[in-house]
mmCIF file of C-alpha atoms in Angstrom:
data_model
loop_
_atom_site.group_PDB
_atom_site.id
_atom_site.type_symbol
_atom_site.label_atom_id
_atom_site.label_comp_id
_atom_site.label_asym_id
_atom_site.label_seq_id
_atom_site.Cartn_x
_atom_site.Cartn_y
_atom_site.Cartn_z
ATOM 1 C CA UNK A 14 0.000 0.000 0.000
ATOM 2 C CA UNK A 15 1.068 3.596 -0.920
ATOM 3 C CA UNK A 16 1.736 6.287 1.075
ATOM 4 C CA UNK A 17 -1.729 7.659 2.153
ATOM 5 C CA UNK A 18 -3.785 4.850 1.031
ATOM 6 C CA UNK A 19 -6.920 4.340 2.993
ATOM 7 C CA UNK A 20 -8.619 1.190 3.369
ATOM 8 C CA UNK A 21 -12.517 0.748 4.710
ATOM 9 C CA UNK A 22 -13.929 -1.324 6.579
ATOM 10 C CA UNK A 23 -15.060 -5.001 5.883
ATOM 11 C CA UNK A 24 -12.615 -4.714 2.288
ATOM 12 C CA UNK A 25 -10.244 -7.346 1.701
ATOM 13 C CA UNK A 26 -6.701 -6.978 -0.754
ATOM 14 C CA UNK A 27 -5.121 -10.323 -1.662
ATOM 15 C CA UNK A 28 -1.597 -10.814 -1.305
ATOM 16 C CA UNK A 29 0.521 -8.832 -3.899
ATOM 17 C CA UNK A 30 -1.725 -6.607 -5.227
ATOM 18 C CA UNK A 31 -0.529 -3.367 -5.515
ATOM 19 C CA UNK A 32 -2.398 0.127 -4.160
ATOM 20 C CA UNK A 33 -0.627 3.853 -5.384
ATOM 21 C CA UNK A 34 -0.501 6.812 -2.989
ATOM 22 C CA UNK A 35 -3.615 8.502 -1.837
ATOM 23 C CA UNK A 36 -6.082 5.777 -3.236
ATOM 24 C CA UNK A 37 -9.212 5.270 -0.698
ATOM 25 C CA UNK A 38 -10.635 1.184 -0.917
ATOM 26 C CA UNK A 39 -14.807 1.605 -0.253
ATOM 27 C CA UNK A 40 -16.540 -0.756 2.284
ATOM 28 C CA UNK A 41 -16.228 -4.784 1.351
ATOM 29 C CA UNK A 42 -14.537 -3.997 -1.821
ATOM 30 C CA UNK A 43 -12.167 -6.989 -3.358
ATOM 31 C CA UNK A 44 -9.301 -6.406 -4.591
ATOM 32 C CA UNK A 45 -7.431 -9.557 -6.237
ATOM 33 C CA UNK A 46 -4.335 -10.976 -6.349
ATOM 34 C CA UNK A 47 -1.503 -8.991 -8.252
ATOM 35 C CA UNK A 48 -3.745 -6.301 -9.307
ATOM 36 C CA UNK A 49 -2.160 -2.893 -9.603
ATOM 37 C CA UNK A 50 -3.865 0.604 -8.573
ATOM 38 C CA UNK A 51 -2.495 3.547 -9.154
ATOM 39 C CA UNK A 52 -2.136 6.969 -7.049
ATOM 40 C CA UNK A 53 -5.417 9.042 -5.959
ATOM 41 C CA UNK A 54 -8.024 6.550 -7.472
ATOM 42 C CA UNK A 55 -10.869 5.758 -5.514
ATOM 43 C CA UNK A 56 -12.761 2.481 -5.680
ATOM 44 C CA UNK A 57 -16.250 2.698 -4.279
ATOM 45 C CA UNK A 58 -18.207 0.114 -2.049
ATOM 46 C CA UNK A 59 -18.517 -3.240 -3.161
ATOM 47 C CA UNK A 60 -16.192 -3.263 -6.123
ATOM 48 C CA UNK A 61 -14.391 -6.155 -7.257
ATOM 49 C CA UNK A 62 -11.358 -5.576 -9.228
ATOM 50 C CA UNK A 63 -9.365 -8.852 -10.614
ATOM 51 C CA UNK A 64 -6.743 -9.491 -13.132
ATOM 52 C CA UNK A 65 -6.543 -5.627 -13.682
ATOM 53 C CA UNK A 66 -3.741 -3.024 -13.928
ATOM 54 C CA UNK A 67 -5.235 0.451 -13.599
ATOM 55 C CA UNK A 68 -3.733 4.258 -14.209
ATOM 56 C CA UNK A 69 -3.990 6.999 -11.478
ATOM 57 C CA UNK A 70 -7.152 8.986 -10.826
ATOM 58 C CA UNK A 71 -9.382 7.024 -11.603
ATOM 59 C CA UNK A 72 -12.812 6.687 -9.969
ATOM 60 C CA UNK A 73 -14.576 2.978 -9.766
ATOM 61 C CA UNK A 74 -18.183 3.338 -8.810
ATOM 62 C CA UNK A 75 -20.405 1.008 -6.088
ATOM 63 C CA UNK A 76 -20.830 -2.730 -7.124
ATOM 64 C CA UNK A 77 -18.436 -2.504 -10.399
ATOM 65 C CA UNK A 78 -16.826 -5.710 -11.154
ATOM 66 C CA UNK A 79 -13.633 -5.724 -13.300
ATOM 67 C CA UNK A 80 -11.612 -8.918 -14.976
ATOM 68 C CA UNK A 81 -13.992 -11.357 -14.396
ATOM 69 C CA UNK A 82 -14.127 -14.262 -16.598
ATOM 70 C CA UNK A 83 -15.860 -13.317 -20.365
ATOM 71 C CA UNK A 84 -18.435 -15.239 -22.176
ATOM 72 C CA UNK A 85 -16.108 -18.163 -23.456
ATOM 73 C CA UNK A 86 -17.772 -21.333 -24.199
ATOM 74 C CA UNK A 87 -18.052 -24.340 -26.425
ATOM 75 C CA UNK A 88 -20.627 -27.668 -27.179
ATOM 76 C CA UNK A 89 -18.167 -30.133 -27.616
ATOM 77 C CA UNK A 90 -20.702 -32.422 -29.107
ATOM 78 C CA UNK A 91 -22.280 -33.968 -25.656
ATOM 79 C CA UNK A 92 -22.380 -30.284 -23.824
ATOM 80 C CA UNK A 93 -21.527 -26.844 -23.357
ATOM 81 C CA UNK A 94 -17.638 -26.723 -21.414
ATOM 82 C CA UNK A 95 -16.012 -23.682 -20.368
ATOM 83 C CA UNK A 96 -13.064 -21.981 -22.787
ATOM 84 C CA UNK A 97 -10.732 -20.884 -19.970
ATOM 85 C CA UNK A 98 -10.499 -17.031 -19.793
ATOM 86 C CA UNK A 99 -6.740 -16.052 -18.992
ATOM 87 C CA UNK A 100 -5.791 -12.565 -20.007
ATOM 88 C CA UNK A 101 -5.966 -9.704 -17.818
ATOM 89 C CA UNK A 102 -7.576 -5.603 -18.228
ATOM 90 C CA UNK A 103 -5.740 -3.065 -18.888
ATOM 91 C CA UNK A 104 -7.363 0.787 -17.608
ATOM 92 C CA UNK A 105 -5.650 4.175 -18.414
ATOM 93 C CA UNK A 106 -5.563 7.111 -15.738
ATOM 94 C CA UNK A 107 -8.506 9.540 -15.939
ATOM 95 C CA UNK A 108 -11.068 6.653 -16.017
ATOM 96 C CA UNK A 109 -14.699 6.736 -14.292
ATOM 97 C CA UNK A 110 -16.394 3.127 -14.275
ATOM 98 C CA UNK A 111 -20.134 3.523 -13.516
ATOM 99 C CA UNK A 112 -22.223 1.914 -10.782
ATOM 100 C CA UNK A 113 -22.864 -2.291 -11.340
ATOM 101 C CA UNK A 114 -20.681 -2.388 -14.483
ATOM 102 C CA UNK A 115 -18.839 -5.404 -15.754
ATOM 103 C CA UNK A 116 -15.466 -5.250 -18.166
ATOM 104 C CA UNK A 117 -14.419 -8.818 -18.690
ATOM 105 C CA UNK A 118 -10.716 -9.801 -18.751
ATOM 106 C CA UNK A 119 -9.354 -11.155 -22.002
ATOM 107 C CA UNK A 120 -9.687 -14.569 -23.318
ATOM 108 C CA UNK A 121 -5.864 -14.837 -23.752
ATOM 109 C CA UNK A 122 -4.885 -11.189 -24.413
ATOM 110 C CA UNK A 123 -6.078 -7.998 -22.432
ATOM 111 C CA UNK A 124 -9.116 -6.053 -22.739
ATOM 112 C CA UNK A 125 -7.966 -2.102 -22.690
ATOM 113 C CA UNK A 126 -10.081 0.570 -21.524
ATOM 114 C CA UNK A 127 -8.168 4.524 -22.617
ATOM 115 C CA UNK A 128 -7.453 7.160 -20.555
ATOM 116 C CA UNK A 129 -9.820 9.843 -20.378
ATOM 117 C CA UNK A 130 -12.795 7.437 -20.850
ATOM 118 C CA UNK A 131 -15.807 8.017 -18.829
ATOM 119 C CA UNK A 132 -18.486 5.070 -18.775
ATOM 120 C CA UNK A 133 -21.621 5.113 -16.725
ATOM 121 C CA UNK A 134 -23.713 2.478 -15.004
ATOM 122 C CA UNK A 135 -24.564 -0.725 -16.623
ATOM 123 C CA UNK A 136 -22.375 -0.976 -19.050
ATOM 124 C CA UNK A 137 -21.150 -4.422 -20.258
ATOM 125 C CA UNK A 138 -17.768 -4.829 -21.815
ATOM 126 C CA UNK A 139 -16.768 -8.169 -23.623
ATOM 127 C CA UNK A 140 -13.477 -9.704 -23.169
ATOM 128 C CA UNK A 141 -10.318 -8.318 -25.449
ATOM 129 C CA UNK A 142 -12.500 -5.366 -26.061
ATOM 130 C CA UNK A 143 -10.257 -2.731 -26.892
ATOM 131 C CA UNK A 144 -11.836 0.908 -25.800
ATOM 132 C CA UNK A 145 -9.735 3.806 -27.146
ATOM 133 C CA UNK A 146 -8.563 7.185 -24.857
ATOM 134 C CA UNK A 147 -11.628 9.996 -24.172
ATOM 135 C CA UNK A 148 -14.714 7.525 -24.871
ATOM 136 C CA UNK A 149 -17.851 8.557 -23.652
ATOM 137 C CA UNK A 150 -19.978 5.424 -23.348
ATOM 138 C CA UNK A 151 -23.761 6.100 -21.607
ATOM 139 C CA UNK A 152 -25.694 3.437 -19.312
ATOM 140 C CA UNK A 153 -26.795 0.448 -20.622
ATOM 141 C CA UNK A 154 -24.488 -0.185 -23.196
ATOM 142 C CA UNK A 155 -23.433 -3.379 -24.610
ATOM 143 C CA UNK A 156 -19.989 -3.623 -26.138
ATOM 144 C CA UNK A 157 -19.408 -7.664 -27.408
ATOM 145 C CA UNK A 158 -15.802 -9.825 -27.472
ATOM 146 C CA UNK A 159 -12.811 -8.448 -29.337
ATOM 147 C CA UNK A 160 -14.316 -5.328 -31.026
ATOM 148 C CA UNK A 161 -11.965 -2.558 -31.529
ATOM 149 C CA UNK A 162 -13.590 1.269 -30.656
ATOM 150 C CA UNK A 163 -11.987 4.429 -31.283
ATOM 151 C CA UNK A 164 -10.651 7.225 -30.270
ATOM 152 C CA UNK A 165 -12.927 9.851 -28.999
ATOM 153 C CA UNK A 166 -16.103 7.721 -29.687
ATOM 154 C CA UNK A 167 -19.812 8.489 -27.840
ATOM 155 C CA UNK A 168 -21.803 6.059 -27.379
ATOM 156 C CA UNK A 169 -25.572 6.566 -26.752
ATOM 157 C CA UNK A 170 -27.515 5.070 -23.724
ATOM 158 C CA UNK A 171 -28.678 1.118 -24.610
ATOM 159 C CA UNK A 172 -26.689 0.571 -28.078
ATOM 160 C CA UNK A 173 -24.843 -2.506 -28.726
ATOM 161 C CA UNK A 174 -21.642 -3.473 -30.792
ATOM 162 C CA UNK A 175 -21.836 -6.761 -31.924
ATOM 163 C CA UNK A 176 -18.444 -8.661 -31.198
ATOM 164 C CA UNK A 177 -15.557 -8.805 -33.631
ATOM 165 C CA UNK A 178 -16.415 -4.838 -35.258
ATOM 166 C CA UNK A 179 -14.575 -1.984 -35.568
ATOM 167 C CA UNK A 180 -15.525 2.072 -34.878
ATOM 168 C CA UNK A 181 -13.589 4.316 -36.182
ATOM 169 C CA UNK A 182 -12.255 7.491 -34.228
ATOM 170 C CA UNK A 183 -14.845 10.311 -33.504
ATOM 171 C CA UNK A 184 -18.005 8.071 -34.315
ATOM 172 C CA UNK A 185 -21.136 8.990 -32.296
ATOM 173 C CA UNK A 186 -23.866 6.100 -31.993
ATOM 174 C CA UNK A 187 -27.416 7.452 -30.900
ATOM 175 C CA UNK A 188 -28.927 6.338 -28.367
ATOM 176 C CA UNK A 189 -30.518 2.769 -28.878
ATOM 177 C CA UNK A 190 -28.637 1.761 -32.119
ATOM 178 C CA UNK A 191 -27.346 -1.703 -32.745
ATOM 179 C CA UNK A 192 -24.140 -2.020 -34.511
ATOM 180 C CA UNK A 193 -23.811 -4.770 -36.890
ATOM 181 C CA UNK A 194 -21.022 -3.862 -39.024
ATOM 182 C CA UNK A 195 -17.896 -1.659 -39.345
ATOM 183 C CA UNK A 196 -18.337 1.981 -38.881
ATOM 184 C CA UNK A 197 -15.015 2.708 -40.747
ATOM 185 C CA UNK A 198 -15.440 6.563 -41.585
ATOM 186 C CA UNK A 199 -13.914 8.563 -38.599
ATOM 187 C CA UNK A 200 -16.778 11.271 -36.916
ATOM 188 C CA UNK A 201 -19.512 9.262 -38.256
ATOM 189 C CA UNK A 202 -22.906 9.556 -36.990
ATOM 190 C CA UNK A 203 -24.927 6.581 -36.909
ATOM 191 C CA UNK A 204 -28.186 5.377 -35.669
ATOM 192 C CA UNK A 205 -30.756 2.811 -35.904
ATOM 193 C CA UNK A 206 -30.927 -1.231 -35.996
ATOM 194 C CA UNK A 207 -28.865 -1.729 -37.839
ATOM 195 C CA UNK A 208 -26.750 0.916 -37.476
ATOM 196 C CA UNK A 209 -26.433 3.417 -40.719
ATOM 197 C CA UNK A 210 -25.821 6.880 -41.261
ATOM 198 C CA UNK A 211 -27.962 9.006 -39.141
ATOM 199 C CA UNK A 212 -29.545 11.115 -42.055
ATOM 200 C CA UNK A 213 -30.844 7.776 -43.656
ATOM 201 C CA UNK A 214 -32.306 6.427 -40.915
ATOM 202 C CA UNK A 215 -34.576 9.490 -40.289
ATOM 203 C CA UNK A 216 -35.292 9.262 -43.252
ATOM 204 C CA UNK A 217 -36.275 5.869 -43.388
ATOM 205 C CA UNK A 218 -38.278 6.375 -40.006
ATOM 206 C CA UNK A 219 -40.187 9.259 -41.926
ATOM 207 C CA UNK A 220 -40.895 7.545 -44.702
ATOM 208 C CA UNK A 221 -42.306 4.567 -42.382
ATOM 209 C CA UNK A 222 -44.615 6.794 -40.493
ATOM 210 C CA UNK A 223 -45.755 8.070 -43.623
ATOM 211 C CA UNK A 224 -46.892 5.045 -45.031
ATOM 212 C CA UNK A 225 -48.425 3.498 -41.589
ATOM 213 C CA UNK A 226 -50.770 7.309 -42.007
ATOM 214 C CA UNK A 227 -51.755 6.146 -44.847
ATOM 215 C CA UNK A 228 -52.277 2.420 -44.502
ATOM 216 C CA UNK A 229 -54.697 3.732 -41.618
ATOM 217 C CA UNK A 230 -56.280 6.515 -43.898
ATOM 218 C CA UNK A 231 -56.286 5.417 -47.109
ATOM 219 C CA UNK A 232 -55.191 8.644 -48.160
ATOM 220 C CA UNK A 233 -51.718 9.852 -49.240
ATOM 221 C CA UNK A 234 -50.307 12.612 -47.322
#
């Protein structure tokens, strides 16, 4: 423990982890084995941090729970067995981790969360994930195994990224969009399930209230 740290009660730190200067540990948080904190972060109440290096200042809200095992699993013909998860999580300094979220460790490598980034409750991240620096993803979000996310991307409240994509730097996803495929063009705006560019989905969502009046009318409007 570093010079200042301060540690409440009912928490528990496993041998050889690793706590910077100035850090304050909430009420029955976990902290796991060989997991490094930096300086002047503070981790909340009830947060379980495992398999994780993280930067300084950064702030870990109540009931977060960080490198835990991903979804890794296979029917080997008779049932479903468990693909051992071994990689770790890596989290710049500057980060804020919302209330009850859940970044998985990496399958073999790490999943990476940037500096700067600032996620809010209930957000799910799959393993290897990579997240890039100054991310801005909203509550409720849903980002799947081994997809790659930009630089400077927002994120709106209850979109997904299905696993395996990439997002391209600057890209802002509204709110409730489902991401399907590559958003390659950097400080794209996309929205809509699929995902597509923003003006062609309000478009499209005109054009289907338009006919639905008139299915109902008879009339064209």
């Amino acid at each position: 423990l570093g010079a200042g740290v301060s540690v409440e009660a009912g928490a528990v730190i496993d041998e050889n982890a690793v706590i910077g200067d100035s850090t304050h540990i909430g009420p029955n948080a976990h902290i796991g084995r060989h997991v490094m904190i930096g300086a002047h972060c503070v981790i909340s109440g009830n947060v379980t941090i495992v398999c994780t290096e993280m930067g300084d200042h950064c702030l870990v809200h109540p009931g977060a729970c960080i490198g835990q095992d991903g979804f890794g699993f296979a029917f080997d013909g008779k049932k479903v067995v468990k693909v051992p998860q071994v990689g770790h999580v890596e989290i710049g300094e500057n980060v804020e981790v919302g209330a009850n979220c859940t970044i998985d460790r990496g399958a073999l490598g790490a999943t990476r969360i940037g500096s700067h980034t600032k996620i809010d409750n209930l957000v799910q991240i799959g393993h290897n994930a990579q997240i890039g620096d100054m991310c801005q993803i909203v509550a409720q979000c849903a980002i799947a195994g081994s997809s790659s996310v930009g630089h400077g991307v927002i994120i709106g409240g209850q979109s997904g990224i299905a696993g395996h994509l990439n997002v391209a730097d600057g890209v802002m996803v509204a709110a409730r969009s489902g991401v399907t495929k590559n958003v390659n063009t950097p400080k794209e705006v996309v929205g809509g399930f699929p995902a597509m560019p923003i003006k062609k989905w309000r478009k499209q969502q005109a054009l289907l209230s338009r006919m639905l009046s008139e299915s109902k009318t008879g009339k064209k409007e």
